[in-house]
Coordinates of C-alpha atoms and ligand atoms in Angstrom, one line a residue:
X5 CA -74.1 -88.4 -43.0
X6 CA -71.4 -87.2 -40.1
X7 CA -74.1 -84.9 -39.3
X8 CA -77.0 -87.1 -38.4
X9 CA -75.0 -90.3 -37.2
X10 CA -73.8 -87.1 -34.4
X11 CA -77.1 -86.1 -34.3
X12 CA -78.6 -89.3 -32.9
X13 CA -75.5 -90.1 -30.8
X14 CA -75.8 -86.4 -28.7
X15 CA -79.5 -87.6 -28.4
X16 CA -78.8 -90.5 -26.9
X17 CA -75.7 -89.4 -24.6
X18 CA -78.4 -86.0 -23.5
X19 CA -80.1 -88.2 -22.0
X20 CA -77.6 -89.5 -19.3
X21 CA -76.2 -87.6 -16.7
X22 CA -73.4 -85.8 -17.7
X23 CA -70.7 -87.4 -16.4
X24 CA -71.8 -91.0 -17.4
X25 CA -72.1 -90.2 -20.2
X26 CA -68.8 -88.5 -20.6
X27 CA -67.6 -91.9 -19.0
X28 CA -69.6 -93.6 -22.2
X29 CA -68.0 -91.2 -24.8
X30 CA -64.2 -92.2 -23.0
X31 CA -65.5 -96.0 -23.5
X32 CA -66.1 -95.3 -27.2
X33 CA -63.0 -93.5 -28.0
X34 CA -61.5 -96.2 -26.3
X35 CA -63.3 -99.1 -28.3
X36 CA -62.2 -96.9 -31.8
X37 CA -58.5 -96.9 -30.7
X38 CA -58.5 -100.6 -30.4
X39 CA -60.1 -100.3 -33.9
X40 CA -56.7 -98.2 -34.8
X41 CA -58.8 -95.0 -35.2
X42 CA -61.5 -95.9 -38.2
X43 CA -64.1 -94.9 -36.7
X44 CA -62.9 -91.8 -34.8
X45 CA -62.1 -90.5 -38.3
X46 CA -65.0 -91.5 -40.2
X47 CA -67.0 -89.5 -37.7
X48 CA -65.1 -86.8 -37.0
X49 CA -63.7 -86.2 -40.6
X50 CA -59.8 -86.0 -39.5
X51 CA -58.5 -87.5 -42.7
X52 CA -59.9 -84.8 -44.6
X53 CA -57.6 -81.7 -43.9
X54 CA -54.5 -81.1 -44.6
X55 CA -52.1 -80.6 -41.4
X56 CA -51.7 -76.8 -41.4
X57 CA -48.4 -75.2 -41.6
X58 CA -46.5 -76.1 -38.5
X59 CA -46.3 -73.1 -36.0
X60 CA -43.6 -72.5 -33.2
X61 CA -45.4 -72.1 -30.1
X62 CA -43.1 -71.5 -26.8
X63 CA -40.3 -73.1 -29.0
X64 CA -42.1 -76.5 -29.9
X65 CA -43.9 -76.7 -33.1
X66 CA -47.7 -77.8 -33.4
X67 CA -48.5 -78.8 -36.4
X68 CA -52.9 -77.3 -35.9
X69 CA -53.4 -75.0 -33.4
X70 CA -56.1 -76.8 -31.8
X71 CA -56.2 -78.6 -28.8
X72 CA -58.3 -80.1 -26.4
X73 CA -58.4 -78.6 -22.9
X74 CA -57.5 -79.9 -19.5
X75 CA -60.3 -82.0 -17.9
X76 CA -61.7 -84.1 -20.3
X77 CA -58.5 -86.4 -20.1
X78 CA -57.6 -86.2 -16.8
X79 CA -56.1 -89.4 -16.5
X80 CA -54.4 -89.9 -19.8
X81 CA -56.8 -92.6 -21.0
X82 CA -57.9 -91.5 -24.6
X83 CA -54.7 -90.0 -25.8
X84 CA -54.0 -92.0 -28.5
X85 CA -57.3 -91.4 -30.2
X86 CA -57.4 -87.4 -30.1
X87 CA -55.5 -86.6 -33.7
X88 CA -58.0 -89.1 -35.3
X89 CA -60.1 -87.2 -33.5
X90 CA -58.4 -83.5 -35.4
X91 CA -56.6 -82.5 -32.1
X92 CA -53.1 -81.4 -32.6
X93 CA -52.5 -81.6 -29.0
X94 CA -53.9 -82.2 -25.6
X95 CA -53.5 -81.0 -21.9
X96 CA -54.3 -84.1 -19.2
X97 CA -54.7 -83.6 -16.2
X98 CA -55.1 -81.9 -13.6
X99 CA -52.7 -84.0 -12.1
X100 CA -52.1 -84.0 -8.2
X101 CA -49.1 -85.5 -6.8
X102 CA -51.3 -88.2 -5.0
X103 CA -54.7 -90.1 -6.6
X104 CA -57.5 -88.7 -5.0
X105 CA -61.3 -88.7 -6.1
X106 CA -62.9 -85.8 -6.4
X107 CA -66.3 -84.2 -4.6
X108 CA -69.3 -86.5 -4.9
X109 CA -71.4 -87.2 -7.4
X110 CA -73.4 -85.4 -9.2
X111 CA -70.8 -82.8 -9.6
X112 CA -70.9 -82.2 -13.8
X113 CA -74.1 -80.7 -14.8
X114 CA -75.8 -79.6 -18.8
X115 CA -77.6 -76.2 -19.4
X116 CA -78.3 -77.4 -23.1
X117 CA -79.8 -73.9 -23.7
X118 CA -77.4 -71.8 -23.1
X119 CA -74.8 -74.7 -24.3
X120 CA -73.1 -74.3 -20.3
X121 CA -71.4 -77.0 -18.7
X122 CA -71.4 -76.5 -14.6
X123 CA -68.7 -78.6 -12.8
X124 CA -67.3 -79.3 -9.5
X125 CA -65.5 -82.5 -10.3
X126 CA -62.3 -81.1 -7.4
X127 CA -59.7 -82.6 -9.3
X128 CA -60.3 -86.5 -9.2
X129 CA -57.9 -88.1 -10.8
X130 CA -55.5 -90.8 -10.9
X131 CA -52.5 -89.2 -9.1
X132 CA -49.2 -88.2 -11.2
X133 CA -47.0 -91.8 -10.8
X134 CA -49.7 -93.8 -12.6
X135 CA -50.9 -90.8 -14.9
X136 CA -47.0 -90.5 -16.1
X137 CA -46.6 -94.4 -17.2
X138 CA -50.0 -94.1 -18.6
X139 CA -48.6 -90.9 -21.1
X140 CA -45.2 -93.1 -21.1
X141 CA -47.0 -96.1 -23.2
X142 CA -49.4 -93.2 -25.0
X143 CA -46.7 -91.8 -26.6
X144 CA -44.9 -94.6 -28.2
X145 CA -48.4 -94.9 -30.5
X146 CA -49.2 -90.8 -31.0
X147 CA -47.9 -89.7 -34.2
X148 CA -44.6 -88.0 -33.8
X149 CA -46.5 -84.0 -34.9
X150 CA -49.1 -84.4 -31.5
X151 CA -48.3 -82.3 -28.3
X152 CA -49.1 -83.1 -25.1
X153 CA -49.4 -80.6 -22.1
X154 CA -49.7 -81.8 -18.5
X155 CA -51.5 -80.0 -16.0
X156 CA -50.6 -79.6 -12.5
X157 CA -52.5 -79.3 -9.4
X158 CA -52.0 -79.5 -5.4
X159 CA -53.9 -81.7 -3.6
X160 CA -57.4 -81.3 -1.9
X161 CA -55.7 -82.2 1.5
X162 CA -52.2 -80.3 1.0
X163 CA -52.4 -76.8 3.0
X164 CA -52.1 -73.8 1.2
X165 CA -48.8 -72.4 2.6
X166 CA -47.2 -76.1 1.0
X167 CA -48.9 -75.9 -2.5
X168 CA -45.2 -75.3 -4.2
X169 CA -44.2 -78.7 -3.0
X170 CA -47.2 -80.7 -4.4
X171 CA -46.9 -78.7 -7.9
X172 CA -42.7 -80.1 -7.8
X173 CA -44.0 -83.6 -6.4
X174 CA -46.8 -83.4 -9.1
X175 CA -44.3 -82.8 -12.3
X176 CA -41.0 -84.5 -10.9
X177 CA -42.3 -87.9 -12.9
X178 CA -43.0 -86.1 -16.5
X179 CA -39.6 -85.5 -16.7
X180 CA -39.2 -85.8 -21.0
X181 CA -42.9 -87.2 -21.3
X182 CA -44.3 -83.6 -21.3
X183 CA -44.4 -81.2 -24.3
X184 CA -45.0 -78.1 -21.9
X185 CA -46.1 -77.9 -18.2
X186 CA -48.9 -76.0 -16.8
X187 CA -49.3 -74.9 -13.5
X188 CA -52.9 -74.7 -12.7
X189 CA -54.3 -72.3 -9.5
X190 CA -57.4 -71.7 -11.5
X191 CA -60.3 -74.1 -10.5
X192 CA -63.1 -72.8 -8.0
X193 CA -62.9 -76.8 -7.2
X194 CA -60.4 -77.1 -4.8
X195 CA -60.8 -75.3 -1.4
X196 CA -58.6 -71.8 -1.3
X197 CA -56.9 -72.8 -4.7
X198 CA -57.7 -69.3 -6.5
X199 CA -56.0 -67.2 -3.6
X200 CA -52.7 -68.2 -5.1
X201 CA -53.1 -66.2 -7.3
X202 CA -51.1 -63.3 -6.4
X203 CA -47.2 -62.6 -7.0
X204 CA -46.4 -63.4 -3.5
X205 CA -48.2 -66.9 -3.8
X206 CA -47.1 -68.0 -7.4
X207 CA -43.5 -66.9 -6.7
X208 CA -42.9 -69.6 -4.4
X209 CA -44.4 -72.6 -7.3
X210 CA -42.8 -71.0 -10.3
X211 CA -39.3 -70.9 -9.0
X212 CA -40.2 -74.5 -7.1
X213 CA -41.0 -75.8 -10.7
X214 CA -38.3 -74.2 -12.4
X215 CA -35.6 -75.3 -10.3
X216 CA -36.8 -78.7 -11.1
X217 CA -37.4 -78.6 -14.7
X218 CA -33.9 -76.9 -15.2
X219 CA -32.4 -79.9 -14.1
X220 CA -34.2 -81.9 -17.2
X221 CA -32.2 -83.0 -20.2
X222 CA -34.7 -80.8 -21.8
X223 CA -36.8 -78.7 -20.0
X224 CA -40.2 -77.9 -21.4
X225 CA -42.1 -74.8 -21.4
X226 CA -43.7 -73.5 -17.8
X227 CA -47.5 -72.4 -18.4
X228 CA -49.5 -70.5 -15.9
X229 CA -53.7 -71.2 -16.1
X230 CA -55.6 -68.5 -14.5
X231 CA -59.2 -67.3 -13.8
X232 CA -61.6 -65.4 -15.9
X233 CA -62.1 -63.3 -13.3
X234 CA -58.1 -62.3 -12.9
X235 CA -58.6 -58.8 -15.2
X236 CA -56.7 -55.8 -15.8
X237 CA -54.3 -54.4 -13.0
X238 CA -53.9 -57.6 -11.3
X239 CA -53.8 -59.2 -14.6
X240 CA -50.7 -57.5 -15.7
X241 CA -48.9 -57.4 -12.8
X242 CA -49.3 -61.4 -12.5
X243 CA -47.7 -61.3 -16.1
X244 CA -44.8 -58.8 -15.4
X245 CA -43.5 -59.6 -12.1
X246 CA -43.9 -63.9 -13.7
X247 CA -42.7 -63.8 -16.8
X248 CA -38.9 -62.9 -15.4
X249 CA -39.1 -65.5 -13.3
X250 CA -39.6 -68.4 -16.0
X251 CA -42.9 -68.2 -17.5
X252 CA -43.4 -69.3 -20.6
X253 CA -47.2 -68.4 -21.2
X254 CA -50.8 -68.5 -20.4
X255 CA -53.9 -70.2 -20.3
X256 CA -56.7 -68.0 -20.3
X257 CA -59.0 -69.1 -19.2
X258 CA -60.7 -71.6 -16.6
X259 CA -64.3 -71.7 -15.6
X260 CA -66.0 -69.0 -14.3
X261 CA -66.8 -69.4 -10.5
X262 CA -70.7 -69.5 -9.8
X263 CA -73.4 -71.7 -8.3
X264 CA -75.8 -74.1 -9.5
X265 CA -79.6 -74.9 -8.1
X266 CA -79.8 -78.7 -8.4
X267 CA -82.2 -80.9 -6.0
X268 CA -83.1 -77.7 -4.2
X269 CA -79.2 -77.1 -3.4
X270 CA -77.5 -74.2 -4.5
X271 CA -74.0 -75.8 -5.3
X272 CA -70.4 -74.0 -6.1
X273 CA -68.4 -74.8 -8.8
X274 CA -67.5 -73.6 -12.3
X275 CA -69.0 -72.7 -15.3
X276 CA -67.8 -73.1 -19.0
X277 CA -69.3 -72.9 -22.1
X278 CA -70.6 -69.4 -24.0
X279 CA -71.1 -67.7 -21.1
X280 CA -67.1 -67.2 -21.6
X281 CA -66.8 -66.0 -24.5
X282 CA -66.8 -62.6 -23.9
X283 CA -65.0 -63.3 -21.1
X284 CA -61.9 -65.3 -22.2
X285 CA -61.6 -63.1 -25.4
X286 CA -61.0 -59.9 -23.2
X287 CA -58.7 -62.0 -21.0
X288 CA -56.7 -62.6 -24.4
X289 CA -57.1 -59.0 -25.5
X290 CA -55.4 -57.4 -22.2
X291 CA -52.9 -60.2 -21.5
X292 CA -51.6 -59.6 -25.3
X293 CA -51.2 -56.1 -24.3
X294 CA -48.8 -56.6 -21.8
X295 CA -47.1 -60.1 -22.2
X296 CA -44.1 -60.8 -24.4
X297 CA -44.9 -64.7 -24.1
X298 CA -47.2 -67.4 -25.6
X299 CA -50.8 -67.5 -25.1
X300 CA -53.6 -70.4 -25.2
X301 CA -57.2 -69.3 -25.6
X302 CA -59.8 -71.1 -24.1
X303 CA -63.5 -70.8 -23.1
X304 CA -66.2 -70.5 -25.0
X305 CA -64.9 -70.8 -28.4
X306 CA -68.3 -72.0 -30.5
X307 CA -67.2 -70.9 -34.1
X308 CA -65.1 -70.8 -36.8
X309 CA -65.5 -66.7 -36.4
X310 CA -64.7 -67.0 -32.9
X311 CA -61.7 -68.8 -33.1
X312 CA -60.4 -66.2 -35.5
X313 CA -61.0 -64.0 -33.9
X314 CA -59.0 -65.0 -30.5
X315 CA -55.9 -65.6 -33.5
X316 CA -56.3 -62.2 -34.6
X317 CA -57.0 -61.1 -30.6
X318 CA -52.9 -62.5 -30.1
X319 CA -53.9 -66.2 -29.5
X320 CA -51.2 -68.7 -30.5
X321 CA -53.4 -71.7 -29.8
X322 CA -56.7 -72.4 -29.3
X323 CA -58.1 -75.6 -26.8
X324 CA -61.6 -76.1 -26.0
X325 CA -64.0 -78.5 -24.0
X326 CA -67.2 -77.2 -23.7
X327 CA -68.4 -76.7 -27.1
X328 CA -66.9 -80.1 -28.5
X329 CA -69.8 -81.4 -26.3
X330 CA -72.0 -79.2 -27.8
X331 CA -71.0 -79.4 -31.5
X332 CA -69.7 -82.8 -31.7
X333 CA -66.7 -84.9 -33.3
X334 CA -66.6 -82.6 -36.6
X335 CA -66.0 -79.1 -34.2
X336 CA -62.0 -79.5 -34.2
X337 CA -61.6 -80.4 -38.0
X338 CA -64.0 -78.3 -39.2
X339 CA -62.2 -75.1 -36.8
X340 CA -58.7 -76.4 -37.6
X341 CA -59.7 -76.1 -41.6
X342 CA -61.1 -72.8 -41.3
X343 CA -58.6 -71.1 -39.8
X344 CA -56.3 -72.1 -42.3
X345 CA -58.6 -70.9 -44.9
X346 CA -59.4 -67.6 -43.9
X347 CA -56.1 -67.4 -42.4
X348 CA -54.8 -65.1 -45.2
X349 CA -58.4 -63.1 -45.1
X350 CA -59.4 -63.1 -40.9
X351 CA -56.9 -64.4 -39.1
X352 CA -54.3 -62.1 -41.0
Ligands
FMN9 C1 -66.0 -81.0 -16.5 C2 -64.8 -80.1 -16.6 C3 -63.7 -80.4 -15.9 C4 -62.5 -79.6 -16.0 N1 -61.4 -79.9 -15.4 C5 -60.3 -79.1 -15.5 C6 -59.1 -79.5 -14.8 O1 -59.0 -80.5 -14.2 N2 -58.1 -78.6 -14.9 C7 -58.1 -77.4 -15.6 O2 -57.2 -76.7 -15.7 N3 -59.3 -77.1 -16.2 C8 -60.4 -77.9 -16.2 N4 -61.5 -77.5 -16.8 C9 -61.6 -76.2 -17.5 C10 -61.3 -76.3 -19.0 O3 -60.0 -76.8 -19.3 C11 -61.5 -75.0 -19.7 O4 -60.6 -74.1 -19.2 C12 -62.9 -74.4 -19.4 O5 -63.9 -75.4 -19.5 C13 -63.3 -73.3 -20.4 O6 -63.3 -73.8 -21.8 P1 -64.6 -74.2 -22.5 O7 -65.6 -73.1 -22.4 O8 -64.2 -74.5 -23.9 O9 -65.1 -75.5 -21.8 C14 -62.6 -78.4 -16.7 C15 -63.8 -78.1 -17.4 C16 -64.9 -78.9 -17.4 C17 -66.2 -78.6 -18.1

């Protein structure tokens, strides 16, 4: 039944452009909030597992290990549906210090064949102030087991040499709103963002974001997303030479940088989807090799047998975005209960 009323849904939503009908999807979680969650768990079958055994990830406990990745909520306005929905947490955002809106439009395209997503949305969002009151009142009404990561970004307009600033600016109002932080210099989306990441670049925005945090009544965990194309060497010396200095894992990984032929236009931007798989698994593999922190898996995870195998790759928690598209309101309850199934057999 879940099956075919998802069926004729994806059918329906295929045929808009993407993003309005991303903007339809955020209307309709919003419309089964109001409806305190009935329908988002009749369709995506929440009720029906059991909450896994709680795991201590970066010293917070999550009670699944799945989440849903930054972009999809950018602006913090479906929060309160996602556990109906079999999250056990969420990462909103990116969140830039000031509102801004993104490139134009059309900038979020399907490649239902391959099951790719190709984006340059540039980081439109609502700007951190409003964001933060928006997670403020979310929180009072998530149950007390959901986590919820903010991600951080500089703004399009902000020059490079003064990115550490806009990161500070863009957590300072999360202060005890955010379960961890993440400090994003990942997306191909944002002019010159990816050249920060080098040591001499992300020095400067750790320590910035530290300092700040360790003035908190309870500072939360520092996360650093990074590329899918930041491998080996440079890889692990981004991990050693920043994991001293206060962080307290990784997001691996973001989309893969590429272009797009649309209207006769060859456009630049990012891809997600199972084009990463491979990808974002060997991320996992040589960052576990080297780091002594947390890691969060994402991109391109399509299967129950592929989320196993990023736990059993080193993966503490999974989040994905691409393939909930693709596979529907069922994908995170149906991953959550398998890995705690075959935990004990796959997963180890
Ligand atoms: C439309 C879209 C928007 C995204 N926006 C963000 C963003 O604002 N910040 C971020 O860190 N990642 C963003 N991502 C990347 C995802 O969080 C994720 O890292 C990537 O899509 C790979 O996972 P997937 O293959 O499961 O989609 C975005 C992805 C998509 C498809």
């Amino acid at each position: 039944m879940r099956f075919w009323v998802w069926k004729i849904i994806k059918w329906f939503l295929f045929k808009l452009n993407a993003e309005s009908a991303h903007q339809l999807s955020v209307a309709f979680i919003r419309i089964g909030i109001l409806m305190k969650g009935v329908p988002l768990r009749l369709i995506s079958g929440a009720s029906q597992i059991r909450e896994e055994e709680r795991s201590q990830v970066f010293g917070i406990s999550f009670a699944t290990r799945i989440g849903l990745a930054a972009g999809f909520d950018k602006n913090c306005e479906i929060l309160e549906g996602l556990p109906a929905l079999g999250f056990g947490f969420a990462e909103i955002g990116t969140v830039t210090p000031r509102p801004q809106s993104g490139n134009n439009r059309p900038r979020l395209f399907r490649d239902p064949d391959k099951e790719l997503l190709f984006n340059r949305m540039g980081f439109n969002n609502l700007g951190a102030s409003l964001i933060s009151e928006r997670l403020y009142s979310a929180k009072k009404k998530l149950p007390e087991y959901f986590r919820v990561g903010v991600n951080l970004g500089k703004n399009r307009d902000t020059q490079l040499e003064n990115a550490s600033r806009d990161y500070i600016k863009a957590a300072q109002p999360f202060e005890g709103l955010a379960d961890y932080l993440v400090i994003n210099v990942s997306s191909p989306n944002t002019p010159g963002l990816r050249s920060l990441q080098t040591v001499e670049a992300l020095k400067p925005i750790v320590s910035g974001v530290v300092d700040l945090i360790s003035g908190w009544r309870k500072p939360p965990p520092l996360l650093l997303k990074l590329a899918p194309e930041v491998a080996g060497e440079e890889l692990s010396l981004l991990i050693q030479s920043l994991e001293p200095c206060g962080v307290e894992g990784w997001v691996l990984t973001n989309t893969l940088s590429g272009t797009f032929n649309f209207a006769s236009e060859s456009i630049s931007g990012g891809w997600s989807g199972k084009l990463l798989s491979d990808l974002a698994r060997q991320r996992l593999i040589e960052a576990r090799r080297v780091s002594q922190k947390s890691i969060i898996s994402v991109g391109g995870i399509f299967s129950c047998e592929e989320a196993c195998a990023r736990i059993s790759a080193g993966a503490d928690l999974l989040q994905f975005y691409t393939s909930w598209i693709y596979r529907g309101p069922g994908f995170p309850v149906d991953l959550a209960a398998s890995i705690q199934n075959r935990k004990s057999k796959v997963c180890q």
